[in-house]
Coordinates of C-alpha atoms and ligand atoms in Angstrom, one line a residue:
Chain S
M1 CA 0.1 -0.3 0.1
S2 CA 2.7 2.5 -1.0
S3 CA 0.4 5.4 -1.5
T4 CA -0.8 5.1 2.0
R5 CA 2.8 5.8 3.3
D6 CA 1.7 8.9 4.9
I7 CA -1.1 7.4 6.7
D8 CA 1.0 4.7 8.1
A9 CA 3.6 7.4 8.9
L10 CA 0.7 9.2 10.8
I11 CA -0.2 5.9 12.5
D12 CA 3.7 5.5 13.6
L13 CA 3.7 8.9 15.1
M14 CA 0.5 8.4 16.8
A15 CA 1.5 4.9 18.6
R16 CA 4.5 6.9 20.1
L17 CA 2.0 8.8 22.6
P18 CA 1.7 7.4 26.2
G19 CA -1.5 5.4 26.6
L20 CA -1.8 4.5 22.6
G21 CA -0.4 1.3 21.1
P22 CA -0.2 0.5 17.6
R23 CA -3.9 -0.9 17.6
S24 CA -5.4 2.2 19.2
A25 CA -3.2 4.5 17.0
R26 CA -4.6 2.9 13.8
R27 CA -8.3 3.4 15.4
A28 CA -7.5 7.0 16.3
V29 CA -6.1 7.7 12.8
L30 CA -9.3 6.2 10.9
H31 CA -11.4 8.6 13.4
L32 CA -9.4 11.4 12.3
I33 CA -9.6 10.5 8.5
R34 CA -13.2 10.5 9.0
K35 CA -13.6 13.7 11.1
R36 CA -11.2 15.5 8.7
A37 CA -12.8 19.1 8.9
L38 CA -14.3 18.7 12.6
L39 CA -11.2 17.0 14.1
L40 CA -7.9 16.4 12.0
T41 CA -7.5 19.8 10.6
P42 CA -8.3 21.9 13.9
L43 CA -5.8 19.5 15.8
A44 CA -3.1 19.7 13.2
D45 CA -3.8 23.5 13.3
M46 CA -3.6 23.5 17.3
M47 CA -0.5 21.3 17.5
Q48 CA 1.2 23.8 15.1
T49 CA 0.2 26.4 17.2
V50 CA 1.2 24.8 20.4
A51 CA 4.5 23.7 18.9
A52 CA 5.2 27.3 18.0
T53 CA 4.4 28.9 21.3
A54 CA 4.8 26.5 24.4
R55 CA 7.4 26.8 26.8
E56 CA 8.7 26.0 30.2
C57 CA 8.6 28.9 32.9
I58 CA 12.1 29.6 33.5
N59 CA 11.2 30.4 37.1
C60 CA 9.3 27.3 37.9
G61 CA 9.2 24.8 35.2
N62 CA 5.4 25.2 34.4
V63 CA 4.1 25.2 31.1
G64 CA 2.8 27.9 29.1
T65 CA 3.2 30.6 26.4
A66 CA 5.8 33.2 27.8
D67 CA 9.2 32.8 29.3
I68 CA 7.5 33.4 32.9
C69 CA 4.2 31.6 33.5
D70 CA 1.1 33.5 34.3
I71 CA 1.2 32.1 37.7
C72 CA 4.8 33.5 38.5
T73 CA 3.9 36.8 37.1
S74 CA 0.4 37.0 38.7
E75 CA 0.8 39.4 42.2
K76 CA -2.3 37.6 43.6
R77 CA -0.3 34.6 43.9
A78 CA 2.6 35.8 45.7
N79 CA 1.3 34.7 49.3
G80 CA 4.5 33.2 50.4
E81 CA 3.8 29.7 49.6
I82 CA 5.4 27.5 47.0
C83 CA 4.0 24.1 46.2
V84 CA 6.6 21.8 45.0
V85 CA 5.4 19.0 42.8
E86 CA 7.0 16.6 40.3
D87 CA 5.0 17.2 37.1
V88 CA 3.2 19.7 35.3
A89 CA 0.3 17.2 35.4
D90 CA 0.3 17.6 39.1
L91 CA 0.1 21.3 38.8
W92 CA -2.8 21.2 37.0
A93 CA -4.5 18.7 39.1
M94 CA -3.8 21.1 42.1
E95 CA -5.0 24.0 39.9
R96 CA -8.3 22.1 39.2
S97 CA -9.1 21.7 42.9
G98 CA -8.8 25.4 43.3
V99 CA -7.4 24.9 46.9
F100 CA -4.0 26.5 46.6
K101 CA -3.5 30.1 46.1
G102 CA 0.3 30.5 45.9
R103 CA 3.1 29.6 43.4
Y104 CA 4.6 26.4 42.1
H105 CA 7.9 24.8 41.5
V106 CA 7.9 21.8 39.0
L107 CA 10.8 19.4 39.6
G108 CA 10.5 17.9 36.6
G109 CA 10.8 14.1 38.1
T110 CA 12.2 12.7 41.3
L111 CA 15.6 11.6 42.4
S112 CA 16.6 8.2 41.3
A113 CA 19.9 6.8 41.9
L114 CA 19.0 4.0 39.4
D115 CA 18.3 6.3 36.7
A116 CA 21.0 8.6 37.6
I117 CA 18.8 11.4 38.2
G118 CA 20.4 14.1 40.8
P119 CA 19.4 17.5 42.1
Q120 CA 20.8 19.2 39.1
E121 CA 18.5 17.4 36.5
L122 CA 15.5 18.3 38.9
R123 CA 15.5 22.5 39.2
I124 CA 16.3 21.7 43.0
P125 CA 19.1 24.2 42.6
R126 CA 16.4 26.9 41.6
L127 CA 14.0 26.0 44.1
L128 CA 16.9 26.9 46.9
D129 CA 17.6 30.1 45.0
R130 CA 13.8 31.1 45.1
V131 CA 13.6 30.4 48.8
R132 CA 16.3 32.6 49.1
D133 CA 15.5 35.3 46.9
E134 CA 11.6 35.6 46.9
A135 CA 9.7 36.4 50.0
V136 CA 8.9 32.5 50.9
S137 CA 7.3 31.6 54.0
E138 CA 6.2 28.1 53.3
V139 CA 7.3 25.2 50.9
I140 CA 4.7 22.4 50.5
L141 CA 6.4 19.3 49.3
A142 CA 3.4 17.9 47.4
L143 CA 5.4 14.8 45.9
N144 CA 3.7 11.3 44.8
A145 CA 3.5 9.1 47.9
T146 CA 6.3 6.5 46.2
I147 CA 9.7 5.9 47.4
D148 CA 11.4 7.9 45.2
G149 CA 9.0 10.9 45.8
Q150 CA 9.4 10.7 49.3
T151 CA 13.0 10.4 48.9
T152 CA 13.2 13.4 47.0
A153 CA 10.9 15.0 49.6
H154 CA 13.5 14.3 52.4
Y155 CA 16.2 15.6 50.5
I156 CA 14.7 19.1 49.8
A157 CA 13.7 19.2 53.3
D158 CA 17.2 18.6 54.4
Q159 CA 18.4 21.4 52.0
L160 CA 16.0 23.9 53.4
E161 CA 16.0 23.1 57.1
G162 CA 15.5 26.0 59.3
Q163 CA 15.1 28.5 56.2
V164 CA 11.5 28.1 55.9
R165 CA 8.4 26.2 57.0
L166 CA 8.2 22.8 55.7
T167 CA 4.9 21.0 55.1
S168 CA 3.6 17.9 53.1
L169 CA 0.1 16.9 52.0
A170 CA -2.0 14.8 54.6
Q171 CA -2.3 11.1 53.9
G172 CA -5.3 9.1 54.3
V173 CA -8.2 7.5 52.7
P174 CA -9.4 9.2 49.4
I175 CA -12.9 11.0 49.5
G176 CA -15.2 7.9 48.3
G177 CA -12.4 5.5 48.7
E178 CA -13.1 2.2 49.8
L179 CA -10.8 0.8 52.3
D180 CA -11.1 -2.9 50.5
Y181 CA -9.2 -1.3 47.5
L182 CA -6.8 0.6 49.4
D183 CA -2.9 -0.6 50.0
D184 CA -1.7 -1.4 53.5
G185 CA 0.7 1.8 53.6
T186 CA -2.5 4.2 53.0
I187 CA -4.7 2.5 55.6
T188 CA -1.7 2.7 58.3
A189 CA -1.0 6.2 57.3
A190 CA -4.8 7.2 57.9
M191 CA -5.1 5.1 60.9
R192 CA -2.0 6.9 62.5
A193 CA -3.2 10.2 61.6
R194 CA -6.9 9.5 62.8
K195 CA -8.7 12.2 64.3
S196 CA -11.6 12.7 67.0
I197 CA -15.2 13.4 65.3
Chain C
M1 CA -4.4 30.3 33.3
S2 CA -5.5 32.5 30.2
S3 CA -2.3 32.1 28.1
T4 CA -2.5 28.5 28.1
R5 CA -5.9 28.7 26.0
D6 CA -4.0 26.9 23.2
I7 CA -2.7 24.1 25.3
D8 CA -6.1 23.7 27.0
A9 CA -7.7 23.8 23.3
L10 CA -5.2 21.1 22.2
I11 CA -6.0 19.0 25.2
D12 CA -9.9 19.0 24.3
L13 CA -9.2 17.9 20.8
M14 CA -6.9 15.4 21.9
A15 CA -9.7 13.9 24.3
R16 CA -11.9 13.4 21.6
L17 CA -9.9 10.8 19.9
P18 CA -11.0 7.3 20.9
G19 CA -9.6 5.6 23.6
L20 CA -8.1 8.9 25.1
G21 CA -10.1 10.5 28.1
P22 CA -9.3 14.0 29.5
R23 CA -6.8 12.6 31.7
S24 CA -4.7 10.6 29.1
A25 CA -5.2 13.6 26.7
R26 CA -3.4 15.9 29.2
R27 CA -0.4 13.1 29.7
A28 CA -0.4 13.2 26.0
V29 CA -0.2 16.6 25.4
L30 CA 2.6 17.1 28.0
H31 CA 4.5 14.7 26.1
L32 CA 4.1 16.2 22.8
I33 CA 5.3 19.6 24.4
R34 CA 8.4 18.0 26.0
K35 CA 9.0 16.1 22.6
R36 CA 8.4 19.1 20.6
A37 CA 11.1 18.8 17.9
L38 CA 10.9 14.9 17.8
L39 CA 7.2 14.3 18.1
L40 CA 4.8 17.4 18.1
T41 CA 6.3 19.1 15.0
P42 CA 6.3 16.3 12.8
L43 CA 2.7 15.1 13.9
A44 CA 1.2 18.4 13.2
D45 CA 2.9 18.1 9.4
M46 CA 1.7 14.6 8.9
M47 CA -1.8 15.4 10.1
Q48 CA -2.0 18.3 7.6
T49 CA -0.5 16.0 5.0
V50 CA -3.1 13.4 5.7
A51 CA -6.0 16.0 5.9
A52 CA -5.0 17.2 2.1
T53 CA -4.7 13.7 0.8
A54 CA -6.5 11.2 2.4
R55 CA -9.9 10.0 0.7
E56 CA -12.1 6.8 0.5
C57 CA -11.6 4.7 -2.7
I58 CA -15.1 5.4 -4.5
N59 CA -15.0 1.7 -5.5
C60 CA -14.4 -0.1 -2.3
G61 CA -14.2 2.2 0.8
N62 CA -10.7 1.7 1.7
V63 CA -8.6 4.5 2.8
G64 CA -5.8 5.9 0.5
T65 CA -4.7 8.7 -1.2
A66 CA -6.2 8.7 -4.5
D67 CA -10.0 8.3 -5.7
I68 CA -9.1 4.8 -6.8
C69 CA -7.3 3.0 -4.2
D70 CA -3.8 0.8 -4.5
I71 CA -5.5 -2.5 -4.2
C72 CA -8.5 -1.8 -6.7
T73 CA -6.0 -0.4 -9.3
S74 CA -3.4 -3.4 -8.9
E75 CA -4.1 -6.0 -11.5
K76 CA -2.5 -8.5 -9.4
R77 CA -5.4 -8.4 -6.9
A78 CA -7.9 -9.0 -9.5
N79 CA -8.3 -12.7 -8.9
G80 CA -12.0 -12.6 -8.7
E81 CA -12.3 -12.7 -5.0
I82 CA -13.9 -9.9 -3.0
C83 CA -13.5 -10.1 0.9
V84 CA -16.3 -7.9 2.6
V85 CA -15.3 -6.3 5.6
E86 CA -17.3 -3.7 8.0
D87 CA -14.5 -1.3 8.5
V88 CA -11.1 -0.2 7.3
A89 CA -9.4 -1.2 10.2
D90 CA -10.7 -4.9 9.4
L91 CA -9.2 -4.6 5.9
W92 CA -5.7 -3.3 7.7
A93 CA -5.8 -6.6 10.0
M94 CA -6.5 -8.5 6.8
E95 CA -3.5 -7.1 4.9
R96 CA -1.3 -7.7 7.7
S97 CA -1.9 -11.3 7.9
G98 CA -1.2 -11.4 4.2
V99 CA -3.5 -14.3 3.6
F100 CA -5.8 -12.9 1.3
K101 CA -4.7 -11.9 -2.3
G102 CA -7.9 -10.3 -3.9
R103 CA -9.7 -7.1 -3.4
Y104 CA -12.0 -5.8 -0.5
H105 CA -15.5 -4.0 0.0
V106 CA -15.6 -1.8 3.1
L107 CA -19.3 -1.9 4.4
G108 CA -18.5 1.1 6.7
G109 CA -20.6 -0.5 9.4
T110 CA -23.3 -2.9 9.9
L111 CA -27.1 -3.0 9.2
S112 CA -28.8 -1.9 12.3
A113 CA -32.4 -1.4 12.8
L114 CA -31.7 0.4 16.3
D115 CA -29.4 3.0 14.8
A116 CA -31.5 3.2 11.3
I117 CA -28.8 2.0 9.3
G118 CA -30.0 0.3 6.2
P119 CA -28.1 -0.9 3.0
Q120 CA -27.9 2.2 1.5
E121 CA -25.7 3.6 4.4
L122 CA -23.5 0.6 4.0
R123 CA -22.1 0.7 0.5
I124 CA -24.1 -2.6 0.0
P125 CA -25.7 -1.3 -3.5
R126 CA -22.4 -0.7 -4.8
L127 CA -21.2 -4.3 -3.6
L128 CA -23.9 -5.7 -5.8
D129 CA -22.8 -3.5 -8.7
R130 CA -19.5 -4.7 -8.6
V131 CA -20.5 -8.5 -8.3
R132 CA -22.5 -7.6 -11.6
D133 CA -19.7 -5.4 -13.3
E134 CA -16.6 -7.0 -12.3
A135 CA -15.5 -10.7 -12.9
V136 CA -16.1 -12.0 -9.4
S137 CA -16.2 -15.5 -8.6
E138 CA -16.3 -15.5 -4.9
V139 CA -17.6 -13.1 -2.1
I140 CA -16.1 -13.8 1.2
L141 CA -18.2 -12.2 4.1
A142 CA -15.5 -11.3 6.9
L143 CA -17.7 -9.6 9.1
N144 CA -17.6 -9.6 12.8
A145 CA -19.1 -12.7 14.7
T146 CA -21.6 -10.0 16.4
I147 CA -25.3 -10.2 15.9
D148 CA -25.4 -6.9 13.8
G149 CA -22.3 -8.3 11.9
Q150 CA -24.1 -12.0 11.1
T151 CA -27.4 -10.2 10.2
T152 CA -25.7 -7.9 7.7
A153 CA -23.8 -11.1 6.4
H154 CA -27.1 -13.0 5.9
Y155 CA -28.7 -9.9 4.1
I156 CA -25.8 -9.8 1.6
A157 CA -26.0 -13.6 1.0
D158 CA -29.6 -13.2 0.3
Q159 CA -29.0 -10.7 -2.1
L160 CA -26.2 -12.3 -4.0
E161 CA -27.7 -15.8 -3.8
G162 CA -27.2 -17.7 -7.1
Q163 CA -24.8 -14.9 -8.6
V164 CA -21.7 -16.0 -7.3
R165 CA -19.7 -18.4 -4.5
L166 CA -20.3 -17.0 -0.9
T167 CA -18.0 -18.1 1.9
S168 CA -17.2 -17.1 5.5
L169 CA -14.5 -17.1 7.8
A170 CA -14.1 -20.3 9.9
Q171 CA -15.1 -20.0 13.4
G172 CA -13.0 -21.7 16.1
V173 CA -10.3 -21.2 18.9
P174 CA -7.9 -18.4 18.1
I175 CA -4.2 -19.5 17.9
G176 CA -2.9 -19.3 21.5
G177 CA -6.4 -19.0 22.8
E178 CA -7.2 -20.7 25.9
L179 CA -10.5 -22.5 26.2
D180 CA -11.1 -20.7 29.7
Y181 CA -11.1 -17.4 28.3
L182 CA -13.4 -18.3 25.1
D183 CA -17.2 -17.5 25.3
D184 CA -19.7 -20.2 25.0
G185 CA -20.6 -19.6 21.5
T186 CA -16.9 -19.6 20.3
I187 CA -16.5 -23.0 22.0
T188 CA -19.7 -24.3 20.3
A189 CA -18.7 -23.2 16.8
A190 CA -15.1 -24.9 17.2
M191 CA -16.7 -27.9 18.6
R192 CA -19.3 -28.1 15.5
A193 CA -16.5 -27.6 13.3
R194 CA -14.1 -29.9 14.7
K195 CA -11.7 -31.9 12.5
S196 CA -9.9 -35.1 12.3
I197 CA -6.2 -35.1 13.1
Ligands
LIG1 ZN1 6.3 29.9 36.6
LIG2 ZN1 -10.3 0.3 -3.4

């Protein structure tokens, strides 16, 4: 099928997206071809736009369309709190909850001896600079409850000890979570942090 | 996050692909932004190319880049056999197996009283024309083993009865299939079609 070369190339590119294997990439491409005007062309145009404009904030690592992101430039967000997250996806999750009114610092991963990821790879030096240079009163370590996430949190806590208030997210049973589906670690943490009602 | 408007729009478009929900669309877009040169830009370019060139074959319904697809124009594929499939994805699966050397006819779905899909919606009239006009010796009804698929196969068989040899794919245990994971219908079909060894 030589003249379907471009279609095959599109399938190969789509299959490199996280969560899409070869089979779902083929289904996605057929769907795109059927919805050419409504989906394929708008998607191609928007990808071109984002490719031309998207960049990482040089201050916090958030993704936006300027060198300094909206959150870092907003004076409203300068409340002295910095929430440290592993990934931009975690920042987005926080923003959807609307609970946090301060600024962020996106590490871009976790420390990992196995993958040779040290503090320099993780935007940690920039975090230490920010705590020194901005008027920061509290650093919230909102890292994932994994071994690497907690190792990273401990490392940052060591670096910042005595300079700023350090907190982490409470651990416990998620809203709507059924005990039967939770791992032992979560149940243990929830039990130890139990509160009077 | 007003200046991330384009990124949000890209996430919304990606979430409309089959198999991607909002969460996987967000992850895919972050991945695309990180792999801008290697993935986002090539993907946008290839989508534009495919949007400009992809079309359905007016003879068989296959997807290609010409009015008549490669398979319909290839004299090598004119062996008198037409394999009728529901969808282009099924045609691709057949081509990957390499077992079929004839031409195809893509219905574009199945008859469905519930969804008001009749023969006119399904490229069935065109199939009847092809059997009359091309030198067709055999029509292989390779429809899915679903109720709608089998209803559609029966309808086409009725229309073509006496004009051409009609066959369907053998039903049975898939290669590597474990009996324990198969539905009763497959096991029944495999048992009834059992062969001496
Ligand atoms: Zn920022
Ligand atoms: Zn064709």
